Amino acid sequence: MGDRIVTQVNDDVFEFDFAIAGTGYFVDPTKRPELADFAQHIALWRDRTLAF
């Protein structure tokens, strides 16, 4: 599968080109020069809701 990130959840397989991971701190991507150009495409935890 080369240089891709591959994960499996139940029967679904997901492939990604890259991952941005973090926990325990807050970074505003729009304020980081290296992320600012594509910050609008970065999903934050606050953008997600959990349905139980």
PDB file of C-alpha atoms in Angstrom:
ATOM      1  CA  MET A   1       0.000   0.000   0.000  1.00  0.00           C
ATOM      2  CA  GLY A   2       3.007   2.272  -0.241  1.00  0.00           C
ATOM      3  CA  ASP A   3       3.263   5.509   1.668  1.00  0.00           C
ATOM      4  CA  ARG A   4      -0.385   5.713   2.730  1.00  0.00           C
ATOM      5  CA  ILE A   5      -1.982   5.383   6.128  1.00  0.00           C
ATOM      6  CA  VAL A   6      -4.423   2.479   6.151  1.00  0.00           C
ATOM      7  CA  THR A   7      -6.856   1.732   8.950  1.00  0.00           C
ATOM      8  CA  GLN A   8      -9.741  -0.673   9.319  1.00  0.00           C
ATOM      9  CA  VAL A   9     -12.853  -0.056  11.406  1.00  0.00           C
ATOM     10  CA  ASN A  10     -15.123  -3.066  11.489  1.00  0.00           C
ATOM     11  CA  ASP A  11     -15.513  -4.007   7.819  1.00  0.00           C
ATOM     12  CA  ASP A  12     -14.559  -0.591   6.427  1.00  0.00           C
ATOM     13  CA  VAL A  13     -11.024   0.178   5.244  1.00  0.00           C
ATOM     14  CA  PHE A  14      -9.878   3.805   5.072  1.00  0.00           C
ATOM     15  CA  GLU A  15      -6.744   5.119   3.342  1.00  0.00           C
ATOM     16  CA  PHE A  16      -5.156   8.513   3.929  1.00  0.00           C
ATOM     17  CA  ASP A  17      -2.280  10.456   2.390  1.00  0.00           C
ATOM     18  CA  PHE A  18      -1.358  12.036   5.724  1.00  0.00           C
ATOM     19  CA  ALA A  19      -2.591  12.507   9.283  1.00  0.00           C
ATOM     20  CA  ILE A  20      -2.482  15.418  11.656  1.00  0.00           C
ATOM     21  CA  ALA A  21      -2.885  14.136  15.194  1.00  0.00           C
ATOM     22  CA  GLY A  22      -2.906  15.775  18.563  1.00  0.00           C
ATOM     23  CA  THR A  23      -4.369  15.474  22.013  1.00  0.00           C
ATOM     24  CA  GLY A  24      -4.326  17.471  25.206  1.00  0.00           C
ATOM     25  CA  TYR A  25      -3.669  20.867  23.659  1.00  0.00           C
ATOM     26  CA  PHE A  26      -5.340  23.377  21.361  1.00  0.00           C
ATOM     27  CA  VAL A  27      -3.817  24.758  18.184  1.00  0.00           C
ATOM     28  CA  ASP A  28      -5.701  27.122  15.932  1.00  0.00           C
ATOM     29  CA  PRO A  29      -4.633  26.011  12.431  1.00  0.00           C
ATOM     30  CA  THR A  30      -5.533  29.424  10.997  1.00  0.00           C
ATOM     31  CA  LYS A  31      -2.877  31.008  13.229  1.00  0.00           C
ATOM     32  CA  ARG A  32      -0.080  28.617  12.189  1.00  0.00           C
ATOM     33  CA  PRO A  33       1.757  29.865   9.077  1.00  0.00           C
ATOM     34  CA  GLU A  34       2.510  26.320   7.887  1.00  0.00           C
ATOM     35  CA  LEU A  35      -1.194  25.355   8.106  1.00  0.00           C
ATOM     36  CA  ALA A  36      -2.959  28.618   7.297  1.00  0.00           C
ATOM     37  CA  ASP A  37      -3.263  28.009   3.536  1.00  0.00           C
ATOM     38  CA  PHE A  38      -5.363  24.868   4.024  1.00  0.00           C
ATOM     39  CA  ALA A  39      -6.690  25.328   7.583  1.00  0.00           C
ATOM     40  CA  GLN A  40     -10.286  25.403   6.336  1.00  0.00           C
ATOM     41  CA  HIS A  41      -9.857  21.754   5.269  1.00  0.00           C
ATOM     42  CA  ILE A  42      -8.677  20.519   8.688  1.00  0.00           C
ATOM     43  CA  ALA A  43     -11.429  18.889  10.754  1.00  0.00           C
ATOM     44  CA  LEU A  44     -11.356  19.741  14.447  1.00  0.00           C
ATOM     45  CA  TRP A  45     -13.038  17.788  17.231  1.00  0.00           C
ATOM     46  CA  ARG A  46     -15.575  20.587  17.613  1.00  0.00           C
ATOM     47  CA  ASP A  47     -16.621  19.932  13.996  1.00  0.00           C
ATOM     48  CA  ARG A  48     -17.701  16.398  14.875  1.00  0.00           C
ATOM     49  CA  THR A  49     -20.682  15.171  16.830  1.00  0.00           C
ATOM     50  CA  LEU A  50     -21.126  11.702  18.216  1.00  0.00           C
ATOM     51  CA  ALA A  51     -24.443   9.960  17.685  1.00  0.00           C
ATOM     52  CA  PHE A  52     -25.137   7.238  20.232  1.00  0.00           C
TER      53      PHE A  52
END
